[in-house]
Amino acid sequence: RVGRGGLTSDLRSEGRTAAGQGEPEVEKRPRPADGDAPEPEAWDALVAASAFPVLGEEQPYPARVVRIVPFGAAGGPIDTIARVYAERLAQRYASLLGEHRLRREIIATATTNSIVNRMGPTFVARTQQDTGTDAATVARAYTIAREVFDVRELWQSIERLDNKVPAAVQYAMVLDTIVLIRQVTYWLIQRHRGELGIEMQVGRLRPGIRELATSQPAWLQGLERGGYDTRAAELVGAGVPQGLARQIAACSALQCAPDIVELAQNRKMSVEAAANAYFGVGSAFGLDWMRGRIEGLDTEGHWHAVARGSLREALYETHRGLVQRVLEETRERDPARALDRWQAKHAAAAQHAKGVAGDIQSQPAGVDYASLSVALQAVRRLVVAER
């Protein structure tokens, strides 16, 4: 018997009998276990905010995106709720799981556990502090980032390497994916805070990002290509299969993938051409070098971390703006010719920006926050200068 209020005790009993378990006590509502979710306020915020309004009845996607047990086409429409039950029951009652009385709490529990288990217990609070947003917005952005990069499949592939490669290698691989998801979560909040419909953003970004991921490393240039080759070789040498090693090695470069996809959409050009333009500009003006140095800055306390994050955000904004300007002014379809024409037109300014970055790069004492800010500002002037 299944009523409109949700699954009845018959269904729960059938699932537990199949699993060899007795009848449970009546559960009032699911909540993350205390040991797994040190941020109960995040769970409460998700439920209070309709678990992100897009996790309610209005849109089907959020209930689909938090899945473990795959069934049906593309994982089915209510995978989040289906996780609570045996796979056979989830298939049998797929059309009714969406009416579960605790569907909102189940989705909030699964999402909160995913964030805490993968990103750490302070991720939501830290992101709120850094961006000034609420917990539900952080959860939406995280969910979108996780889905557009298909990272759950990557996590499963990494976990299959248990006892095949050193655990330290697996941890480092997971960390590469976490850094990617964190950056894209921040990007979504900063660029699309009021437009975080999960269905819409995943549908808009995932096709282009998948195209980039499958065509790498063809579009990589400069230091980004060198970093990719080095990381992939390290992983293969540690026993990681070549295909998976390449996917993990691309995580660093793919942090800018949403910018590239938006650039391609706005300029009505292919994702590959947009990527070539993006990395060509980055290599020409030393932005790839700056990004590496920003990531390597020491952070002694919270405000140093905030300063590094601000530099990182300014770098991506400058990079995105400069690529847009190069393509808009030249109207060249070929990225290499567009860059050559633009540099010839703005030769003095371009050489000055390159010179500043080169001087700082050659400093024997290394670089710090101040010197990187100066180098970045020199390139930023190319974006904001009169045309």
Tab-separated table of C-alpha atoms in Angstrom:
chain	number	residue	atom	x	y	z
A	1	ARG	CA	0.000	0.000	0.000
A	2	VAL	CA	1.320	3.388	-0.929
A	3	GLY	CA	-0.634	6.478	-0.009
A	4	ARG	CA	-0.108	10.036	-1.164
A	5	GLY	CA	1.619	10.777	2.123
A	6	GLY	CA	4.528	8.530	1.153
A	7	LEU	CA	5.729	4.942	1.477
A	8	THR	CA	3.810	2.878	3.989
A	9	SER	CA	5.134	0.448	6.541
A	10	ASP	CA	4.509	-2.432	4.114
A	11	LEU	CA	7.163	-1.110	1.751
A	12	ARG	CA	9.609	-0.432	4.568
A	13	SER	CA	8.988	-3.898	5.988
A	14	GLU	CA	9.542	-5.521	2.601
A	15	GLY	CA	12.863	-3.751	2.216
A	16	ARG	CA	14.050	-4.666	5.688
A	17	THR	CA	12.896	-8.267	5.344
A	18	ALA	CA	14.846	-8.563	2.097
A	19	ALA	CA	17.888	-7.235	3.943
A	20	GLY	CA	17.409	-9.687	6.834
A	21	GLN	CA	16.576	-6.954	9.326
A	22	GLY	CA	13.770	-6.710	11.864
A	23	GLU	CA	11.195	-4.019	12.217
A	24	PRO	CA	12.706	-0.661	13.165
A	25	GLU	CA	11.503	1.864	15.665
A	26	VAL	CA	9.333	4.580	14.138
A	27	GLU	CA	11.650	7.263	12.783
A	28	LYS	CA	10.444	10.839	13.041
A	29	ARG	CA	12.824	12.236	10.421
A	30	PRO	CA	16.205	11.388	8.956
A	31	ARG	CA	19.136	13.519	10.025
A	32	PRO	CA	22.851	13.264	9.410
A	33	ALA	CA	24.657	11.232	12.026
A	34	ASP	CA	26.435	13.403	14.563
A	35	GLY	CA	29.803	11.969	13.606
A	36	ASP	CA	29.242	12.573	9.908
A	37	ALA	CA	27.696	16.035	10.011
A	38	PRO	CA	29.291	18.513	12.405
A	39	GLU	CA	27.206	21.264	10.802
A	40	PRO	CA	23.618	20.477	11.894
A	41	GLU	CA	22.716	24.112	11.293
A	42	ALA	CA	23.445	23.569	7.599
A	43	TRP	CA	20.971	20.674	7.522
A	44	ASP	CA	18.328	22.776	9.287
A	45	ALA	CA	18.963	25.649	6.863
A	46	LEU	CA	18.433	23.419	3.849
A	47	VAL	CA	15.148	22.083	5.171
A	48	ALA	CA	13.969	25.529	6.260
A	49	ALA	CA	14.744	26.879	2.799
A	50	SER	CA	12.738	24.084	1.201
A	51	ALA	CA	16.049	22.290	0.981
A	52	PHE	CA	16.874	24.824	-1.728
A	53	PRO	CA	13.533	25.818	-3.328
A	54	VAL	CA	14.633	23.889	-6.380
A	55	LEU	CA	14.782	20.775	-4.238
A	56	GLY	CA	11.075	20.878	-3.675
A	57	GLU	CA	8.237	19.896	-5.951
A	58	GLU	CA	8.911	22.573	-8.572
A	59	GLN	CA	11.873	20.981	-10.327
A	60	PRO	CA	12.792	17.314	-10.606
A	61	TYR	CA	16.553	17.582	-11.008
A	62	PRO	CA	17.720	18.092	-7.418
A	63	ALA	CA	16.135	14.849	-6.345
A	64	ARG	CA	18.026	13.154	-9.134
A	65	VAL	CA	21.498	14.529	-8.581
A	66	VAL	CA	22.361	12.987	-5.222
A	67	ARG	CA	22.516	9.345	-6.165
A	68	ILE	CA	24.447	6.247	-5.260
A	69	VAL	CA	22.435	3.350	-6.647
A	70	PRO	CA	21.880	3.849	-10.377
A	71	PHE	CA	18.648	2.671	-11.886
A	72	GLY	CA	16.592	3.620	-14.897
A	73	ALA	CA	17.446	6.222	-17.498
A	74	ALA	CA	20.174	8.630	-16.369
A	75	GLY	CA	19.775	7.478	-12.793
A	76	GLY	CA	16.035	8.097	-12.607
A	77	PRO	CA	14.177	11.149	-11.311
A	78	ILE	CA	14.216	10.467	-7.584
A	79	ASP	CA	17.577	8.872	-6.865
A	80	THR	CA	18.137	10.791	-3.649
A	81	ILE	CA	15.129	9.212	-1.992
A	82	ALA	CA	15.820	5.869	-3.643
A	83	ARG	CA	19.132	5.591	-1.834
A	84	VAL	CA	17.303	4.993	1.422
A	85	TYR	CA	15.699	1.810	0.098
A	86	ALA	CA	16.910	-1.375	-1.530
A	87	GLU	CA	17.525	-1.037	-5.275
A	88	ARG	CA	14.714	-3.503	-6.084
A	89	LEU	CA	12.229	-1.418	-4.124
A	90	ALA	CA	13.495	1.807	-5.666
A	91	GLN	CA	12.834	0.395	-9.119
A	92	ARG	CA	9.461	-1.034	-8.201
A	93	TYR	CA	8.127	2.151	-6.604
A	94	ALA	CA	10.040	4.745	-8.631
A	95	SER	CA	6.918	6.682	-9.568
A	96	LEU	CA	5.874	7.002	-5.925
A	97	LEU	CA	9.093	7.783	-4.103
A	98	GLY	CA	8.695	11.430	-5.051
A	99	GLU	CA	5.609	11.554	-2.809
A	100	HIS	CA	7.524	10.455	0.283
A	101	ARG	CA	6.517	12.622	3.230
A	102	LEU	CA	10.151	13.122	4.211
A	103	ARG	CA	11.501	13.684	0.721
A	104	ARG	CA	12.745	17.177	1.623
A	105	GLU	CA	14.537	15.938	4.734
A	106	ILE	CA	16.003	12.972	2.855
A	107	ILE	CA	17.383	15.209	0.130
A	108	ALA	CA	18.788	17.655	2.697
A	109	THR	CA	20.406	14.772	4.600
A	110	ALA	CA	22.012	13.280	1.493
A	111	THR	CA	23.235	16.668	0.300
A	112	THR	CA	24.617	17.672	3.696
A	113	ASN	CA	26.413	14.348	4.081
A	114	SER	CA	27.890	14.674	0.602
A	115	ILE	CA	29.212	18.158	1.344
A	116	VAL	CA	30.656	17.239	4.743
A	117	ASN	CA	32.137	13.907	3.663
A	118	ARG	CA	33.760	15.283	0.503
A	119	MET	CA	34.496	18.947	1.222
A	120	GLY	CA	35.029	18.844	4.975
A	121	PRO	CA	33.019	19.892	8.051
A	122	THR	CA	33.747	23.621	7.734
A	123	PHE	CA	33.155	24.052	4.002
A	124	VAL	CA	29.651	25.505	4.234
A	125	ALA	CA	30.493	27.911	7.062
A	126	ARG	CA	33.744	28.978	5.400
A	127	THR	CA	32.066	29.565	2.048
A	128	GLN	CA	29.302	31.568	3.718
A	129	GLN	CA	31.905	33.702	5.450
A	130	ASP	CA	33.903	34.258	2.249
A	131	THR	CA	30.951	34.998	-0.041
A	132	GLY	CA	28.286	36.422	2.265
A	133	THR	CA	25.660	33.951	1.119
A	134	ASP	CA	23.434	31.419	2.900
A	135	ALA	CA	23.824	27.679	3.397
A	136	ALA	CA	21.190	26.761	0.827
A	137	THR	CA	22.986	28.772	-1.873
A	138	VAL	CA	26.264	27.043	-1.010
A	139	ALA	CA	24.536	23.671	-1.280
A	140	ARG	CA	23.033	24.526	-4.673
A	141	ALA	CA	26.363	25.725	-6.034
A	142	TYR	CA	28.167	22.639	-4.708
A	143	THR	CA	25.572	20.341	-6.247
A	144	ILE	CA	25.849	22.051	-9.634
A	145	ALA	CA	29.655	21.902	-9.556
A	146	ARG	CA	29.633	18.236	-8.617
A	147	GLU	CA	27.214	17.342	-11.375
A	148	VAL	CA	28.705	19.312	-14.271
A	149	PHE	CA	32.094	17.645	-13.738
A	150	ASP	CA	30.691	14.138	-13.090
A	151	VAL	CA	33.023	13.867	-10.111
A	152	ARG	CA	31.132	11.054	-8.438
A	153	GLU	CA	32.241	8.780	-11.231
A	154	LEU	CA	35.803	9.969	-10.614
A	155	TRP	CA	35.490	9.269	-6.895
A	156	GLN	CA	34.239	5.769	-7.603
A	157	SER	CA	37.152	5.157	-9.981
A	158	ILE	CA	39.594	6.341	-7.325
A	159	GLU	CA	38.003	4.096	-4.697
A	160	ARG	CA	38.350	1.086	-7.010
A	161	LEU	CA	42.118	1.522	-6.695
A	162	ASP	CA	42.016	0.388	-3.054
A	163	ASN	CA	44.980	-1.919	-2.378
A	164	LYS	CA	46.234	-1.314	-5.912
A	165	VAL	CA	47.991	2.028	-5.397
A	166	PRO	CA	49.247	3.694	-2.197
A	167	ALA	CA	46.528	5.342	-0.133
A	168	ALA	CA	48.466	8.613	-0.257
A	169	VAL	CA	48.086	8.632	-4.032
A	170	GLN	CA	44.326	8.143	-3.717
A	171	TYR	CA	44.062	10.937	-1.149
A	172	ALA	CA	45.978	13.290	-3.430
A	173	MET	CA	43.701	12.420	-6.349
A	174	VAL	CA	40.597	13.113	-4.281
A	175	LEU	CA	42.136	16.404	-3.170
A	176	ASP	CA	42.582	17.421	-6.822
A	177	THR	CA	38.855	16.936	-7.386
A	178	ILE	CA	37.955	18.776	-4.176
A	179	VAL	CA	40.000	21.827	-5.184
A	180	LEU	CA	38.195	21.822	-8.539
A	181	ILE	CA	34.737	21.610	-6.959
A	182	ARG	CA	35.564	24.301	-4.408
A	183	GLN	CA	36.718	26.736	-7.081
A	184	VAL	CA	33.666	26.162	-9.261
A	185	THR	CA	31.337	26.430	-6.248
A	186	TYR	CA	32.792	29.865	-5.492
A	187	TRP	CA	32.593	30.798	-9.176
A	188	LEU	CA	28.909	29.938	-9.323
A	189	ILE	CA	28.137	31.950	-6.197
A	190	GLN	CA	30.127	34.956	-7.360
A	191	ARG	CA	28.905	34.935	-10.961
A	192	HIS	CA	25.374	33.502	-10.753
A	193	ARG	CA	24.224	33.878	-7.168
A	194	GLY	CA	20.646	34.635	-8.153
A	195	GLU	CA	20.485	32.042	-10.932
A	196	LEU	CA	21.369	28.773	-9.256
A	197	GLY	CA	18.576	26.607	-10.583
A	198	ILE	CA	20.285	23.219	-10.628
A	199	GLU	CA	18.516	21.857	-13.680
A	200	MET	CA	19.200	25.027	-15.660
A	201	GLN	CA	22.873	25.442	-14.736
A	202	VAL	CA	23.770	21.791	-15.200
A	203	GLY	CA	22.053	21.751	-18.590
A	204	ARG	CA	23.874	24.927	-19.586
A	205	LEU	CA	27.381	24.035	-18.443
A	206	ARG	CA	27.773	20.270	-18.503
A	207	PRO	CA	27.809	19.649	-22.288
A	208	GLY	CA	30.655	22.087	-22.856
A	209	ILE	CA	32.603	20.919	-19.821
A	210	ARG	CA	32.270	17.306	-20.914
A	211	GLU	CA	33.564	18.299	-24.340
A	212	LEU	CA	36.584	19.949	-22.740
A	213	ALA	CA	37.220	16.984	-20.462
A	214	THR	CA	37.136	14.462	-23.293
A	215	SER	CA	39.294	16.521	-25.670
A	216	GLN	CA	42.058	17.341	-23.175
A	217	PRO	CA	44.956	17.954	-23.390
A	218	ALA	CA	44.659	19.280	-26.958
A	219	TRP	CA	43.594	22.755	-25.807
A	220	LEU	CA	46.221	23.181	-23.088
A	221	GLN	CA	49.134	25.541	-23.677
A	222	GLY	CA	52.122	26.956	-21.833
A	223	LEU	CA	52.682	26.138	-18.193
A	224	GLU	CA	49.230	24.570	-17.905
A	225	ARG	CA	50.238	21.898	-20.431
A	226	GLY	CA	53.512	21.289	-18.618
A	227	GLY	CA	51.716	20.905	-15.293
A	228	TYR	CA	49.225	18.515	-16.833
A	229	ASP	CA	51.925	16.307	-18.374
A	230	THR	CA	53.887	16.199	-15.123
A	231	ARG	CA	50.874	15.286	-12.988
A	232	ALA	CA	49.657	12.622	-15.419
A	233	ALA	CA	53.127	11.045	-15.529
A	234	GLU	CA	53.312	11.010	-11.718
A	235	LEU	CA	49.998	9.207	-11.434
A	236	VAL	CA	50.771	6.668	-14.140
A	237	GLY	CA	54.101	5.990	-12.445
A	238	ALA	CA	52.240	5.325	-9.197
A	239	GLY	CA	50.087	2.682	-10.883
A	240	VAL	CA	47.008	4.723	-11.774
A	241	PRO	CA	45.403	3.706	-15.110
A	242	GLN	CA	46.295	6.154	-17.849
A	243	GLY	CA	42.719	7.279	-18.572
A	244	LEU	CA	42.007	8.070	-14.933
A	245	ALA	CA	45.417	9.713	-14.533
A	246	ARG	CA	44.615	12.084	-17.396
A	247	GLN	CA	41.232	12.954	-15.915
A	248	ILE	CA	42.766	13.820	-12.555
A	249	ALA	CA	45.666	15.704	-14.139
A	250	ALA	CA	43.164	17.903	-15.994
A	251	CYS	CA	41.383	18.983	-12.793
A	252	SER	CA	43.664	21.966	-12.262
A	253	ALA	CA	43.187	23.367	-15.762
A	254	LEU	CA	39.457	22.645	-15.697
A	255	GLN	CA	38.946	25.133	-12.862
A	256	CYS	CA	38.443	27.731	-15.603
A	257	ALA	CA	36.120	25.492	-17.647
A	258	PRO	CA	32.898	27.398	-16.752
A	259	ASP	CA	34.480	30.632	-18.017
A	260	ILE	CA	35.466	28.906	-21.252
A	261	VAL	CA	31.990	27.452	-21.771
A	262	GLU	CA	30.350	30.834	-21.166
A	263	LEU	CA	32.838	32.479	-23.514
A	264	ALA	CA	31.965	29.968	-26.234
A	265	GLN	CA	28.240	30.528	-25.694
A	266	ASN	CA	28.495	34.322	-25.702
A	267	ARG	CA	30.788	34.473	-28.730
A	268	LYS	CA	28.934	31.683	-30.572
A	269	MET	CA	32.139	29.766	-31.116
A	270	SER	CA	33.163	26.186	-30.427
A	271	VAL	CA	34.281	25.217	-26.937
A	272	GLU	CA	37.618	24.073	-28.359
A	273	ALA	CA	38.232	27.457	-30.016
A	274	ALA	CA	37.281	29.275	-26.816
A	275	ALA	CA	39.703	27.091	-24.840
A	276	ASN	CA	42.511	27.774	-27.307
A	277	ALA	CA	41.854	31.511	-27.020
A	278	TYR	CA	41.731	31.346	-23.220
A	279	PHE	CA	44.951	29.421	-22.723
A	280	GLY	CA	46.697	31.298	-25.515
A	281	VAL	CA	46.052	34.621	-23.784
A	282	GLY	CA	47.020	33.160	-20.419
A	283	SER	CA	50.330	31.880	-21.736
A	284	ALA	CA	51.133	35.094	-23.634
A	285	PHE	CA	50.667	37.378	-20.620
A	286	GLY	CA	51.951	35.109	-17.857
A	287	LEU	CA	48.571	34.525	-16.263
A	288	ASP	CA	49.279	30.793	-16.043
A	289	TRP	CA	52.451	31.558	-14.097
A	290	MET	CA	50.589	33.955	-11.790
A	291	ARG	CA	47.928	31.365	-11.034
A	292	GLY	CA	50.539	28.830	-10.023
A	293	ARG	CA	52.225	31.336	-7.732
A	294	ILE	CA	48.953	32.417	-6.169
A	295	GLU	CA	48.113	28.803	-5.327
A	296	GLY	CA	51.572	28.426	-3.779
A	297	LEU	CA	51.302	31.425	-1.450
A	298	ASP	CA	51.633	30.692	2.260
A	299	THR	CA	48.507	31.312	4.310
A	300	GLU	CA	49.148	32.055	7.966
A	301	GLY	CA	45.641	32.367	9.303
A	302	HIS	CA	42.208	33.149	7.973
A	303	TRP	CA	42.854	36.576	6.485
A	304	HIS	CA	45.848	35.388	4.491
A	305	ALA	CA	43.585	32.728	3.035
A	306	VAL	CA	40.996	35.404	2.213
A	307	ALA	CA	43.694	37.525	0.561
A	308	ARG	CA	44.814	34.594	-1.558
A	309	GLY	CA	41.222	33.882	-2.527
A	310	SER	CA	40.739	37.520	-3.552
A	311	LEU	CA	43.869	37.384	-5.704
A	312	ARG	CA	42.637	34.178	-7.304
A	313	GLU	CA	39.247	35.703	-8.042
A	314	ALA	CA	40.869	38.826	-9.520
A	315	LEU	CA	43.089	36.656	-11.703
A	316	TYR	CA	40.156	34.742	-13.184
A	317	GLU	CA	38.223	37.965	-13.734
A	318	THR	CA	41.191	39.586	-15.487
A	319	HIS	CA	41.838	36.518	-17.614
A	320	ARG	CA	38.199	36.259	-18.653
A	321	GLY	CA	37.982	39.977	-19.450
A	322	LEU	CA	41.167	40.024	-21.509
A	323	VAL	CA	40.100	37.053	-23.635
A	324	GLN	CA	36.736	38.698	-24.271
A	325	ARG	CA	38.411	41.939	-25.301
A	326	VAL	CA	40.840	40.211	-27.674
A	327	LEU	CA	38.026	38.360	-29.436
A	328	GLU	CA	35.633	41.324	-29.542
A	329	GLU	CA	38.155	43.782	-30.981
A	330	THR	CA	39.647	41.513	-33.618
A	331	ARG	CA	36.525	39.522	-34.565
A	332	GLU	CA	38.859	36.754	-35.694
A	333	ARG	CA	37.549	33.217	-35.566
A	334	ASP	CA	41.048	31.764	-35.264
A	335	PRO	CA	42.276	32.289	-31.661
A	336	ALA	CA	45.973	32.491	-32.555
A	337	ARG	CA	45.428	35.123	-35.263
A	338	ALA	CA	43.125	37.079	-32.939
A	339	LEU	CA	45.816	37.245	-30.273
A	340	ASP	CA	48.534	38.239	-32.768
A	341	ARG	CA	46.391	41.007	-34.255
A	342	TRP	CA	45.420	42.357	-30.846
A	343	GLN	CA	48.982	42.410	-29.573
A	344	ALA	CA	50.128	44.195	-32.716
A	345	LYS	CA	47.407	46.820	-32.259
A	346	HIS	CA	48.269	47.367	-28.579
A	347	ALA	CA	51.977	46.657	-28.811
A	348	ALA	CA	53.222	49.195	-26.242
A	349	ALA	CA	50.658	48.334	-23.574
A	350	ALA	CA	51.068	44.601	-24.141
A	351	GLN	CA	54.847	44.786	-23.874
A	352	HIS	CA	54.598	46.826	-20.680
A	353	ALA	CA	52.335	44.273	-19.022
A	354	LYS	CA	54.604	41.410	-20.092
A	355	GLY	CA	57.635	43.318	-18.861
A	356	VAL	CA	56.201	43.862	-15.386
A	357	ALA	CA	55.274	40.202	-15.052
A	358	GLY	CA	58.674	39.142	-16.373
A	359	ASP	CA	60.580	41.377	-13.935
A	360	ILE	CA	58.630	40.041	-10.976
A	361	GLN	CA	59.040	36.469	-12.191
A	362	SER	CA	62.832	36.893	-12.312
A	363	GLN	CA	63.129	38.208	-8.751
A	364	PRO	CA	65.653	36.076	-6.861
A	365	ALA	CA	63.753	36.514	-3.595
A	366	GLY	CA	60.583	34.968	-4.984
A	367	VAL	CA	57.114	36.454	-5.053
A	368	ASP	CA	54.616	37.465	-2.402
A	369	TYR	CA	51.111	38.909	-2.216
A	370	ALA	CA	52.271	42.437	-3.041
A	371	SER	CA	54.353	41.551	-6.094
A	372	LEU	CA	51.654	39.296	-7.525
A	373	SER	CA	49.113	42.078	-7.059
A	374	VAL	CA	51.354	44.420	-9.059
A	375	ALA	CA	51.814	41.883	-11.858
A	376	LEU	CA	48.097	41.206	-12.022
A	377	GLN	CA	47.223	44.890	-12.048
A	378	ALA	CA	49.554	45.445	-15.007
A	379	VAL	CA	47.589	42.906	-17.034
A	380	ARG	CA	44.250	44.177	-15.742
A	381	ARG	CA	44.996	47.604	-17.215
A	382	LEU	CA	44.813	45.977	-20.658
A	383	VAL	CA	41.232	44.977	-19.911
A	384	VAL	CA	39.987	48.335	-18.634
A	385	ALA	CA	41.996	50.661	-20.922
A	386	GLU	CA	40.119	52.760	-23.455
A	387	ARG	CA	39.551	51.094	-26.792
